Short mmCIF file of C-alpha atoms and ligand atoms in Angstrom, two decimals:
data_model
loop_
_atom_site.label_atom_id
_atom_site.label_comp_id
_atom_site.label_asym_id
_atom_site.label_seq_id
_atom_site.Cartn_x
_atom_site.Cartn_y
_atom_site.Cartn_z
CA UNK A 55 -28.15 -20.75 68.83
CA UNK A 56 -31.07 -21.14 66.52
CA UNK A 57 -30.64 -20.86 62.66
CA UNK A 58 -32.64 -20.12 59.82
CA UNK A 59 -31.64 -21.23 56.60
CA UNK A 60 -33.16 -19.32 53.73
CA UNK A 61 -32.64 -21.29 50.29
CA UNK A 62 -32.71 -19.11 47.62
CA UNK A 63 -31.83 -15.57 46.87
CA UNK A 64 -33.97 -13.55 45.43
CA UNK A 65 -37.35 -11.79 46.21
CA UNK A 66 -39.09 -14.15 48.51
CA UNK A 67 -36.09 -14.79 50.03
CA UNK A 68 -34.38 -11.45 50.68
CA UNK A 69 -38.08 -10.39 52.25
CA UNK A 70 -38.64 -13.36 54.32
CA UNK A 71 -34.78 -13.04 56.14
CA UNK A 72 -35.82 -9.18 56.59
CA UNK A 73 -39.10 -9.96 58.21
CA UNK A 74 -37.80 -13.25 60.22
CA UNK A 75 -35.59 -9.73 62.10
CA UNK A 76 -38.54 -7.30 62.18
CA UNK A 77 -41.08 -10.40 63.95
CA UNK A 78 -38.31 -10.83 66.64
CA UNK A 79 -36.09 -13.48 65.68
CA UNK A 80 -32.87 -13.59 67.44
CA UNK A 81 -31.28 -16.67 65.87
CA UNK A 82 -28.85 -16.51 62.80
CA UNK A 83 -29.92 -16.38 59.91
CA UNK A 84 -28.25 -17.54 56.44
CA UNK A 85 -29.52 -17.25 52.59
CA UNK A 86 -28.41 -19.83 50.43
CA UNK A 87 -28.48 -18.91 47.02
CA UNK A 88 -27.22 -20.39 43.81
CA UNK A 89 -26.82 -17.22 41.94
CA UNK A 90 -23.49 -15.95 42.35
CA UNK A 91 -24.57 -12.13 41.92
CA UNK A 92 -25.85 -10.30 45.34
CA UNK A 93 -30.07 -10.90 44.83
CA UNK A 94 -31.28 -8.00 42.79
CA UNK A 95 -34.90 -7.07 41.15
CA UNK A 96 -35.71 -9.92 38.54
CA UNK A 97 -38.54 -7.20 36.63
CA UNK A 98 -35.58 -4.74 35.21
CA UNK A 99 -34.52 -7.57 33.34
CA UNK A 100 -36.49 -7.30 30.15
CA UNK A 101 -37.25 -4.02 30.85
CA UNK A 102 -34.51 -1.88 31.63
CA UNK A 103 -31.57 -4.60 31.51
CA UNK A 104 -32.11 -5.40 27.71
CA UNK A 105 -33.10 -1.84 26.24
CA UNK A 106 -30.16 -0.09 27.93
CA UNK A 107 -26.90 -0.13 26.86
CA UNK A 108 -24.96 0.99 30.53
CA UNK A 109 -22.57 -2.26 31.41
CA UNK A 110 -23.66 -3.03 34.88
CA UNK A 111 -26.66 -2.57 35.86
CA UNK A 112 -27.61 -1.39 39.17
CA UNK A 113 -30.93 -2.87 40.48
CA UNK A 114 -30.47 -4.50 44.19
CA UNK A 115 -33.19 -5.84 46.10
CA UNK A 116 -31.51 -4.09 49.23
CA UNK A 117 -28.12 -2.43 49.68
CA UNK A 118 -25.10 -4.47 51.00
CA UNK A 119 -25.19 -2.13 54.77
CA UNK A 120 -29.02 -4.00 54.59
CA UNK A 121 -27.82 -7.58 55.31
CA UNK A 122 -25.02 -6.44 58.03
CA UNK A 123 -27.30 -4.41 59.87
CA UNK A 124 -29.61 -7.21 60.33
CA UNK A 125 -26.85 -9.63 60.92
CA UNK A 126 -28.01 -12.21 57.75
CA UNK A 127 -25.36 -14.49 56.14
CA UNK A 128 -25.32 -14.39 52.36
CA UNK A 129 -23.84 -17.61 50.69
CA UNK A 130 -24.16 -16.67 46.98
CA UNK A 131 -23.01 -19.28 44.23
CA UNK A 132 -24.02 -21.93 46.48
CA UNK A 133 -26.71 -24.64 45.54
CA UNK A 134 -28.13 -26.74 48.34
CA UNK A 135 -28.22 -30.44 46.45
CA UNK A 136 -30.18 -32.41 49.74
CA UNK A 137 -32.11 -31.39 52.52
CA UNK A 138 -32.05 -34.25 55.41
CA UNK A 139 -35.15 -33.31 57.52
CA UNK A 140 -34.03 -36.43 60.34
CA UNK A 141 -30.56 -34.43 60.61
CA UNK A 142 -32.21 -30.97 59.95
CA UNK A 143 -29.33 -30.18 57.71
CA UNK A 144 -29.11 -29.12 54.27
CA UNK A 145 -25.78 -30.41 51.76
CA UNK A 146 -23.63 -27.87 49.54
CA UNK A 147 -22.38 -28.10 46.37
CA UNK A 148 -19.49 -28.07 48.01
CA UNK A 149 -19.98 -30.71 49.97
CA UNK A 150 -20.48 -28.76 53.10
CA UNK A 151 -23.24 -29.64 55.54
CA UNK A 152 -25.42 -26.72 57.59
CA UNK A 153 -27.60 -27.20 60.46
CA UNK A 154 -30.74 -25.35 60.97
CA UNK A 155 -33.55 -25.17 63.32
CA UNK A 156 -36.13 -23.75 60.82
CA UNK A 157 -35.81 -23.75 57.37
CA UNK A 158 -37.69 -21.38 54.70
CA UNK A 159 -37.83 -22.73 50.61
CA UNK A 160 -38.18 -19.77 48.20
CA UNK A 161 -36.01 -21.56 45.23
CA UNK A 162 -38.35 -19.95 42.84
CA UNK A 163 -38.96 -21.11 39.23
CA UNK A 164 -36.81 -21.91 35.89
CA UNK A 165 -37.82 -21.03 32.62
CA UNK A 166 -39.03 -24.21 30.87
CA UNK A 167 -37.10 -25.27 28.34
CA UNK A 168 -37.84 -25.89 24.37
CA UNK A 169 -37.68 -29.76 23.46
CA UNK A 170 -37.85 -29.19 19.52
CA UNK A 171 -34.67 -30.19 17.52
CA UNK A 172 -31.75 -27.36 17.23
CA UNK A 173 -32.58 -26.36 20.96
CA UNK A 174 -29.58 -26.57 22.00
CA UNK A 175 -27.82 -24.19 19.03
CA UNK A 176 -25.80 -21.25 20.27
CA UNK A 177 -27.80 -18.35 20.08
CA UNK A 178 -31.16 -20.18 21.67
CA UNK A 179 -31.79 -17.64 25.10
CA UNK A 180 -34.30 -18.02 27.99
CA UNK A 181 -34.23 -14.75 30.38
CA UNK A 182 -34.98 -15.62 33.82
CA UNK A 183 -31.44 -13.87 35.67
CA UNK A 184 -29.41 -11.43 35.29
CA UNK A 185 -26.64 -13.89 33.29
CA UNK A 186 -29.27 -14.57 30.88
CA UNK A 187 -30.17 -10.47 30.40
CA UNK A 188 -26.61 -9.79 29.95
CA UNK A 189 -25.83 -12.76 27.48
CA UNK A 190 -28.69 -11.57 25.35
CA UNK A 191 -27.84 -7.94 25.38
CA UNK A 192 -24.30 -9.00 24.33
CA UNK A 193 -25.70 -10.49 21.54
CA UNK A 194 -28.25 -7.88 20.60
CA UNK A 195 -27.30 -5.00 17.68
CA UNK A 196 -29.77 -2.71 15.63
CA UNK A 197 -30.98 -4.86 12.23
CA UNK A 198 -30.15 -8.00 13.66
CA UNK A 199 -33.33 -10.45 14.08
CA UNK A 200 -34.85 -11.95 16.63
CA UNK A 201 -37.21 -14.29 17.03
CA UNK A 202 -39.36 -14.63 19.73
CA UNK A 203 -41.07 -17.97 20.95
CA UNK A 204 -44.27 -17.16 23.00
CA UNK A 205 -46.13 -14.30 23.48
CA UNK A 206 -46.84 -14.22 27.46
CA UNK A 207 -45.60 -10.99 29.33
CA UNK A 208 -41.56 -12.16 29.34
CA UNK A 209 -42.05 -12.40 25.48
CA UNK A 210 -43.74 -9.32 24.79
CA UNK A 211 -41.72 -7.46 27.16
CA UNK A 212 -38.32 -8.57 25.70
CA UNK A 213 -40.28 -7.76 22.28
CA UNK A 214 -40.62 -4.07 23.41
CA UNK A 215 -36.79 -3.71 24.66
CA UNK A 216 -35.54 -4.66 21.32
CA UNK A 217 -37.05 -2.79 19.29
CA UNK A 218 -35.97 -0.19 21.70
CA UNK A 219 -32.52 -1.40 20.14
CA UNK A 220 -33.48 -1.08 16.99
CA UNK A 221 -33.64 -4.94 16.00
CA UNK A 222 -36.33 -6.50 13.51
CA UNK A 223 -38.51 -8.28 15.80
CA UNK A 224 -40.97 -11.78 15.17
CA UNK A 225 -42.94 -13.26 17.92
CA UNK A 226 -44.22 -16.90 17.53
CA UNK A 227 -47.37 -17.57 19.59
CA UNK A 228 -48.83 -21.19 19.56
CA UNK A 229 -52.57 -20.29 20.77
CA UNK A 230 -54.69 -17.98 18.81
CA UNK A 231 -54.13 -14.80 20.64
CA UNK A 232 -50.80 -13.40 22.68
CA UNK A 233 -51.45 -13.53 26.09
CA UNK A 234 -53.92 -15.54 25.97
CA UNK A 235 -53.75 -18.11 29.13
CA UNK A 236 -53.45 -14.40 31.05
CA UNK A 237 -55.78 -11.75 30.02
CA UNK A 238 -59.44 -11.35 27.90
CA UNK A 239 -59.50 -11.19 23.85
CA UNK A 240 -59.45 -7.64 24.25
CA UNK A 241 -56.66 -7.21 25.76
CA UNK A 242 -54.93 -9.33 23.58
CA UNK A 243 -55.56 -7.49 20.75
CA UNK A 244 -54.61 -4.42 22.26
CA UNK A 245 -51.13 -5.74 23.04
CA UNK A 246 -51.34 -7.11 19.44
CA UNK A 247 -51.79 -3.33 17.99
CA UNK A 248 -49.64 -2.02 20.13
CA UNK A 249 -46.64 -4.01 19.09
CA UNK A 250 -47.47 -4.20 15.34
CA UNK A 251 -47.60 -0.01 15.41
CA UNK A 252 -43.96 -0.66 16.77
CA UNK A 253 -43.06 -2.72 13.80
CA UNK A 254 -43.06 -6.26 15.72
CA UNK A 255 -44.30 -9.23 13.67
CA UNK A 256 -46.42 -11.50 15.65
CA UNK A 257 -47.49 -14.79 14.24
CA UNK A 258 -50.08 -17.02 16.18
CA UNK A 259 -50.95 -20.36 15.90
CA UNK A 260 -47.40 -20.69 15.07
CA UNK A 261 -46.43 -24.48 16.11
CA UNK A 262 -42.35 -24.36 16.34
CA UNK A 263 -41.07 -28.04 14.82
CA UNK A 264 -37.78 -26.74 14.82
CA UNK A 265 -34.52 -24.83 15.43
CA UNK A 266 -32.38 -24.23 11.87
CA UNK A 267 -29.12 -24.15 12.31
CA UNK A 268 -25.39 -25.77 12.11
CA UNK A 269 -23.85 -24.26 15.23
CA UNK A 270 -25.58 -21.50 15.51
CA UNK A 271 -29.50 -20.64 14.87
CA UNK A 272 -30.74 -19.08 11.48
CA UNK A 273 -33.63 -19.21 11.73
CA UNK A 274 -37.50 -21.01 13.55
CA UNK A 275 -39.27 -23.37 11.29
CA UNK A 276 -42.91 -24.02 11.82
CA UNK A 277 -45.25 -27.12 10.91
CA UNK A 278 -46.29 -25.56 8.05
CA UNK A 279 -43.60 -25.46 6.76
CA UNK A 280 -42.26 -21.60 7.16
CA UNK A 281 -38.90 -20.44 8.20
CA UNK A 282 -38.46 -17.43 10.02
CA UNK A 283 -34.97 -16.23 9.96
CA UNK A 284 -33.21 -15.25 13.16
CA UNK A 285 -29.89 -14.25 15.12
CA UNK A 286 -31.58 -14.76 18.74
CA UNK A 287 -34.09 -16.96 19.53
CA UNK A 288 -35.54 -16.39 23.15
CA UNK A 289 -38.00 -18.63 24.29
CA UNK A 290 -40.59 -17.46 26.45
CA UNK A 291 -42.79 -20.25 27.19
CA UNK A 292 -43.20 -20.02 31.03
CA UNK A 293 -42.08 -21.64 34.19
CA UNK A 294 -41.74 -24.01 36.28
CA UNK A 295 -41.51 -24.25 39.75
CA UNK A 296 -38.44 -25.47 41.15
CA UNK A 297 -39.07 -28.63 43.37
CA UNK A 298 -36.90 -30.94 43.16
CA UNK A 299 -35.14 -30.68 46.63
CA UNK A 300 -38.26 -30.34 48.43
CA UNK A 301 -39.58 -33.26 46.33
CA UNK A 302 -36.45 -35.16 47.23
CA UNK A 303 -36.83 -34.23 51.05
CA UNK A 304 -40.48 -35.67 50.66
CA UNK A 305 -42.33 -32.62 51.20
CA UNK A 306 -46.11 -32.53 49.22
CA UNK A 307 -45.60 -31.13 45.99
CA UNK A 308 -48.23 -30.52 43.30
CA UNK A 309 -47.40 -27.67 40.33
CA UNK A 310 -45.27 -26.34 43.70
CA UNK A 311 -44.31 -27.24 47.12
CA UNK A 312 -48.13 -27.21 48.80
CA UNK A 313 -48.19 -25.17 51.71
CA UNK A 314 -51.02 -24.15 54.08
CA UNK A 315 -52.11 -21.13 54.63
CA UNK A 316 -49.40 -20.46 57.08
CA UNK A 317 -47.18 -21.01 54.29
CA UNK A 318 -46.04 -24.70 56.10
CA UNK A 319 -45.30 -27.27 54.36
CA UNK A 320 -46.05 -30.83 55.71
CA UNK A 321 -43.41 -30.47 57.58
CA UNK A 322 -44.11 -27.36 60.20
CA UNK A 323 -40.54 -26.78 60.49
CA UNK A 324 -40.02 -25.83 56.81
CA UNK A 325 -41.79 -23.14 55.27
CA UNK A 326 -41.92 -22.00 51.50
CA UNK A 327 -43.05 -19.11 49.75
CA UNK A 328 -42.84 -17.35 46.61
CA UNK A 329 -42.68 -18.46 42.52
CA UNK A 330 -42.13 -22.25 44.42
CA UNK A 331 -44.98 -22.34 46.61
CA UNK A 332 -48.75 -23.79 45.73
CA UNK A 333 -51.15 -22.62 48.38
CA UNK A 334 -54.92 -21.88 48.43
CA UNK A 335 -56.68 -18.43 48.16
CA UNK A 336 -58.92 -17.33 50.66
CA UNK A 337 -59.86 -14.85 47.96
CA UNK A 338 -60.77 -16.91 45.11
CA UNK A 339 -61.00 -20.38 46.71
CA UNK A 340 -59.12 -22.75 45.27
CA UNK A 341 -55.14 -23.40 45.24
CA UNK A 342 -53.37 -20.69 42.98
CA UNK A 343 -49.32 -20.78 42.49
CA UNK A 344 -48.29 -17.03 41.22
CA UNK A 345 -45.61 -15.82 39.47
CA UNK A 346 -45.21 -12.22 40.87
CA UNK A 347 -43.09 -10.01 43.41
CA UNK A 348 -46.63 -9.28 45.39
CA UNK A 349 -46.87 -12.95 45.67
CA UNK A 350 -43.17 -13.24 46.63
CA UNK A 351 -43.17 -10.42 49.34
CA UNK A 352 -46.32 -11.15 51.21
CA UNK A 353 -46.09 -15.07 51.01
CA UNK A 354 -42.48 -14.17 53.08
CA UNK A 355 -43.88 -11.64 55.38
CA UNK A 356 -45.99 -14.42 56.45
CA UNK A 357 -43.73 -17.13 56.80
CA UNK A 358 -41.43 -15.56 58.73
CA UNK A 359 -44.13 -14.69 61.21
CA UNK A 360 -45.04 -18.63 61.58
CA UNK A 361 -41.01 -19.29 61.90
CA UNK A 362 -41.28 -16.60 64.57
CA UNK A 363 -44.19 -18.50 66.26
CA UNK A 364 -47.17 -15.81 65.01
CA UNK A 365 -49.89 -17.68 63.10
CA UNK A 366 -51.10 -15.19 59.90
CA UNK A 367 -53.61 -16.32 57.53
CA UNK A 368 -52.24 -15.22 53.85
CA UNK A 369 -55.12 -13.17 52.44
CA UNK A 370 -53.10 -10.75 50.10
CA UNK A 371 -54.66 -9.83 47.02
CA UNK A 372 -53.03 -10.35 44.23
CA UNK A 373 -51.59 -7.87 41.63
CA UNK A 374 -48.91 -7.49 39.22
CA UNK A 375 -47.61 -5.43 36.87
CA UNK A 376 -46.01 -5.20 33.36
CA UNK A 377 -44.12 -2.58 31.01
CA UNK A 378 -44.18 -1.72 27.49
CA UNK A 379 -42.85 0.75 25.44
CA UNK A 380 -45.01 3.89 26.83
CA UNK A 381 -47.34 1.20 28.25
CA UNK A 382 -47.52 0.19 31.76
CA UNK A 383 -49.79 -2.39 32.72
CA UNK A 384 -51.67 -3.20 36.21
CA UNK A 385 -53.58 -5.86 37.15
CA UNK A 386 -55.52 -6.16 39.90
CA UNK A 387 -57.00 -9.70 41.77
CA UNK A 388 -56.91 -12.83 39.50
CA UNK A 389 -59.35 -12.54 36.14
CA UNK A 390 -59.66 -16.37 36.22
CA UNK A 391 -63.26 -17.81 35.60
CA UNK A 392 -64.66 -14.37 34.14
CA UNK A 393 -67.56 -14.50 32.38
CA UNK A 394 -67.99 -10.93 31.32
CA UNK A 395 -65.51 -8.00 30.81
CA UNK A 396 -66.45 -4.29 30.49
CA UNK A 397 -64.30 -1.80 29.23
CA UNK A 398 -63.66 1.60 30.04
CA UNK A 399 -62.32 3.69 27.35
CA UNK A 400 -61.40 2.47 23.68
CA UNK A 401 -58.70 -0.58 23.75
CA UNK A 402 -58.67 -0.25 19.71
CA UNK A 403 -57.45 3.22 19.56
CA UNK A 404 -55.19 5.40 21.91
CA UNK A 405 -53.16 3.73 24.84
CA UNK A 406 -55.11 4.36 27.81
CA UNK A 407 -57.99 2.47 29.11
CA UNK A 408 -59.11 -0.31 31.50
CA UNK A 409 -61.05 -4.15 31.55
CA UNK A 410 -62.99 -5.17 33.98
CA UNK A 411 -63.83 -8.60 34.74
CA UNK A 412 -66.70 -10.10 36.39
CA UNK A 413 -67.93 -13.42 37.36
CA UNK A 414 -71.58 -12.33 37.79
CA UNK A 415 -72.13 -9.17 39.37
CA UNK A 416 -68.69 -10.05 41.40
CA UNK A 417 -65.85 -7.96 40.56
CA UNK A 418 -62.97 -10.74 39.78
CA UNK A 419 -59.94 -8.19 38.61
CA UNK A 420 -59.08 -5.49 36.47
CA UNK A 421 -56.31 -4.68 33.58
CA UNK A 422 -55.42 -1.10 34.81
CA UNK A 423 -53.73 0.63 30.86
CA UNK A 424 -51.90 4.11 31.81
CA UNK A 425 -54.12 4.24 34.44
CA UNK A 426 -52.18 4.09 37.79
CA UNK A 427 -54.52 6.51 39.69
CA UNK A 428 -57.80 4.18 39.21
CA UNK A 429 -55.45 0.90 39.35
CA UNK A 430 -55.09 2.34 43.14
CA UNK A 431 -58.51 2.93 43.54
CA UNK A 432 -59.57 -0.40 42.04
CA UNK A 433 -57.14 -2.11 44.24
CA UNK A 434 -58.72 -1.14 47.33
CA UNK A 435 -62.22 -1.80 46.30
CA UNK A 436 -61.20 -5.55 45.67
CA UNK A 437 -59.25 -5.46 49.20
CA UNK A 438 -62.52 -4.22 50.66
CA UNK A 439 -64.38 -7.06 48.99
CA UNK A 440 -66.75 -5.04 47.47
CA UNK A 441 -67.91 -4.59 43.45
CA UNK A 442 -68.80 -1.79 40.84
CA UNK A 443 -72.25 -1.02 38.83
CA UNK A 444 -70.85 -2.75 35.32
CA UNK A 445 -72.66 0.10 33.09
CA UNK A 446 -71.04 2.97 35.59
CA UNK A 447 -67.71 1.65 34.94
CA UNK A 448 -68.11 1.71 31.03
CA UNK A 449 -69.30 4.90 31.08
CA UNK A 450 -66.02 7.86 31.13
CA UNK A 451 -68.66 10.53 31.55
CA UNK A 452 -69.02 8.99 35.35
CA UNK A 453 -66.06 9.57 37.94
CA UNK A 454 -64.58 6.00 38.78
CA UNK A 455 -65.76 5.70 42.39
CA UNK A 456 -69.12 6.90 41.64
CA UNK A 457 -69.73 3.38 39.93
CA UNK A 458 -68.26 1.32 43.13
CA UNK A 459 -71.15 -0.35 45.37
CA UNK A 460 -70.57 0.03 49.20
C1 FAD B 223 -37.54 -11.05 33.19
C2 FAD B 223 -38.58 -11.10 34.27
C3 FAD B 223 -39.46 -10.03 34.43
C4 FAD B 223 -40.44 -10.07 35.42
N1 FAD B 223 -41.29 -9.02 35.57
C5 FAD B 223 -42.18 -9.01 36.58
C6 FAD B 223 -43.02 -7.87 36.80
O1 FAD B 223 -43.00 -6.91 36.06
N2 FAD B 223 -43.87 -7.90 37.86
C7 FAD B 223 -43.94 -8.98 38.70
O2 FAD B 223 -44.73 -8.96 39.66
N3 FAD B 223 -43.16 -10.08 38.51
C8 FAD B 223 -42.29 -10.11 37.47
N4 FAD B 223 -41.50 -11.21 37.27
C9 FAD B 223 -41.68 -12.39 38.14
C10 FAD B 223 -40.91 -12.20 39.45
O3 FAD B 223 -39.59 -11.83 39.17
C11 FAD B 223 -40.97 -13.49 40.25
O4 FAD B 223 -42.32 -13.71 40.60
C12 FAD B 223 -40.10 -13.38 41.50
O5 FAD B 223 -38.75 -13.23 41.15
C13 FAD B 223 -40.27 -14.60 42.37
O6 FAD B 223 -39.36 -14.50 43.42
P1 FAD B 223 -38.88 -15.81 44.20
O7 FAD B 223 -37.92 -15.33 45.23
O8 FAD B 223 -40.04 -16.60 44.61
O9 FAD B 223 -38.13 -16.72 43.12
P2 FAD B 223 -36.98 -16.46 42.09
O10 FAD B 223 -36.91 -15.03 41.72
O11 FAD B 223 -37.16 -17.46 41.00
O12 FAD B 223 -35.65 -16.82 42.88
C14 FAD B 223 -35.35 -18.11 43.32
C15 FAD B 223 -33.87 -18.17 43.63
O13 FAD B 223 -33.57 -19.40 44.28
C16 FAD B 223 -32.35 -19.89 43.81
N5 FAD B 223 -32.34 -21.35 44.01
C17 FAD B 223 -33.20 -22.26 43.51
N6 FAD B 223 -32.86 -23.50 43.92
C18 FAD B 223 -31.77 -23.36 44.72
C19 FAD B 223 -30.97 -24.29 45.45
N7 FAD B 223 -31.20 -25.59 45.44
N8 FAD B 223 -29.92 -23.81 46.16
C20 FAD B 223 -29.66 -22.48 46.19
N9 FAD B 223 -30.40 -21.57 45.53
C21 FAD B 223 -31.45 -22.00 44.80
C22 FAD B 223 -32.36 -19.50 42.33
O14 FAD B 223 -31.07 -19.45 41.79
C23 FAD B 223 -33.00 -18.12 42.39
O15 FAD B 223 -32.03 -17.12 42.54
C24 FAD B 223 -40.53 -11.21 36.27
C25 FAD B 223 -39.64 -12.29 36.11
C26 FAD B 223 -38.67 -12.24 35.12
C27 FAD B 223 -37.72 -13.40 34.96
#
């Protein structure tokens, strides 16, 4: 009998073992995953996980009937440690060995870690599962302080939830701007109003030197010399992609297991896709690795359909989302290598309004504020590869579509 091994256990995975069934595949199946809770939505985390106060939160990717009705095996609290591509097996924690005939790598990403002295204090959080959610929410109360280090969507998200809880709230960013590897100077400063009205302090070009501390944190000093005092510290200071098995097994890594655009690694029996996997965009083209559940569902779609022998070029565009306070942000295509943004509406007042960015007169992306309607509308025009008149879009007094050119 044939077997799929699925290592991981979250998005990409739970998608690609659901599609492997839908393309035809009559083998077993078996997800591997090193989380001990069944795979549920990573995105409530900061946003509904920390802000509410209900003990267990309910937020599965799919229901438990889901994985018996499609016959997949769910080893949770199980880390693969080797993969030996000569044996086609993979090696437990537990010592246990597993055969498979294909095998599909979503292991995802790990928040990077803080090197600066005190790191390792108690009260020093990262949020990337649900352990971490619940281990800060334990330790959150109104009029306690946190501080926050980095201002990238985890950060600023997290930001928004406590102060939902009522806590005092600093944010130490290191560039000049929050979000600033992500989105245009306009947006930034948006975000940067928006969470100041909401009584968050936000520092930037705030260099951390240090954790203060005896066993637990008081407080974040900077190289100038400032303390900032604190109960929780999270640190939000992105990602990494976790490689090391596939690294080990001596599969072509490079910021992510590279993959074609099958989603195959060098070896055509092993496939990878999600937060892990570094593959290039027919879209924008170059490689891109993305940190999204888009990404993570439509990367699996695909590689379950070359595990199931159908050959499907990955084309999807990308988009993404984020929430805040009464906020909710969506972005549309990659804004990467922009060279002009136009705005529609008034980012300095209000809460509702979007940027457009263009490389030329080629629509790149846009950052869709309260605006879910256009976001949809926007969406399709970049699916259908086609752009907008620039001085349309800025211009309210024109309908939306009236400024996209066939
Ligand atoms: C707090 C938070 C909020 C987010 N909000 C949004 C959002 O609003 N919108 C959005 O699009 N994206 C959001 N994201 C990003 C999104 O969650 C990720 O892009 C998505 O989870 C990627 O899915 P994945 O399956 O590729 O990897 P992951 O979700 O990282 O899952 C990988 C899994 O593999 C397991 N694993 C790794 N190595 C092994 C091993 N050796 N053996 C066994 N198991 C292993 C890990 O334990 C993990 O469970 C958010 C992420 C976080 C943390």
């Amino acid at each position: 009998m044939q077997h799929c091994i699925v290592i991981g256990g979250s998005h990409a995975a739970v998608q690609l073992a659901f599609s492997l069934r839908q393309e035809g595949w009559n083998g077993n199946i078996t997800i591997i995953s090193s989380d001990e809770n069944f795979p549920y939505h990573r995105p409530p985390l900061s946003k509904i996980v920390l802000s509410s106060e209900s003990s267990v939160p309910n937020i599965p990717i799919r229901a438990t009937e889901f994985y018996e009705k499609n016959n997949i095996n769910l080893l949770l609290g199980k880390q693969v440690l080797r993969i030996d591509r000569e044996k086609s097996n993979v090696t437990l924690n537990s010592g246990e060995e597993i055969n498979y005939t294909k095998l599909a790598l979503t292991t995802g990403a790990y928040a990077r870690k803080i090197s600066i002295p005190g790191h390792n204090l108690k009260g020093v959080c990262y949020l990337r599962d649900l352990r971490d959610a619940l281990e800060i929410r334990e330790s959150m109360a109104p009029n306690k302080s946190a501080v926050i280090i980095g201002g990238g969507y985890i950060g600023l998200e997290a930001a928004a939830s406590m102060r939902k809880r009522g806590m005092n709230v600093t944010i130490l960013e290191a560039m000049p701007r929050v979000l600033a590897r992500i989105t245009s100077p306009e947006v930034s400063a948006f975000y940067t109003r928006i969470h100041e009205e909401e009584g968050v302090t936000i520092i930037t070009n705030a260099s951390a030197t240090a954790i203060e501390g005896a066993d637990c944190v008081t407080g974040v000093r900077l190289d100038d010399g400032r303390i900032f005092k604190a109960d929780i510290i999270l640190i939000g200071i992105g990602v990494l992609p976790a490689t090391e098995l596939a690294c080990a097994a001596g599969l072509d890594i490079n910021d992510g297991i590279m993959v074609d655009e099958f989603c195959r690694t060098n070896d055509h029996n092993i496939v990878a896709a999600g937060d892990c996997a570094n593959q290039f965009h027919p879209i924008y083209g170059h490689r891109v690795r993305l940190e999204s559940i888009q990404n993570a569902n439509d990367q699996a779609k695909i590689a379950a359909k070359t595990l199931c022998g159908k050959l499907e070029t990955y084309s999807a565009l990308p988009w993404f989302w984020s929430d805040q306070y009464d906020l909710k942000l969506q972005i549309a295509g990659l804004a990467q290598g922009f060279d002009n943004v136009i705005l529609r509406g008034d980012p300095n007042t209000g809460r509702c309004f979007i940027a457009f960015y263009f490389k030329g007169s080629t629509l790149l992306s846009a950052d869709c504020i309260n605006s879910p309607k256009e976001f949809m509308a926007i969406k399709r025009l970049l699916v259908d590869k086609k752009t907008a008149n620039p001085t349309m879009l800025s211009d309210q007094s024109i309908n939306l579509v009236d400024s996209f050119i066939d």
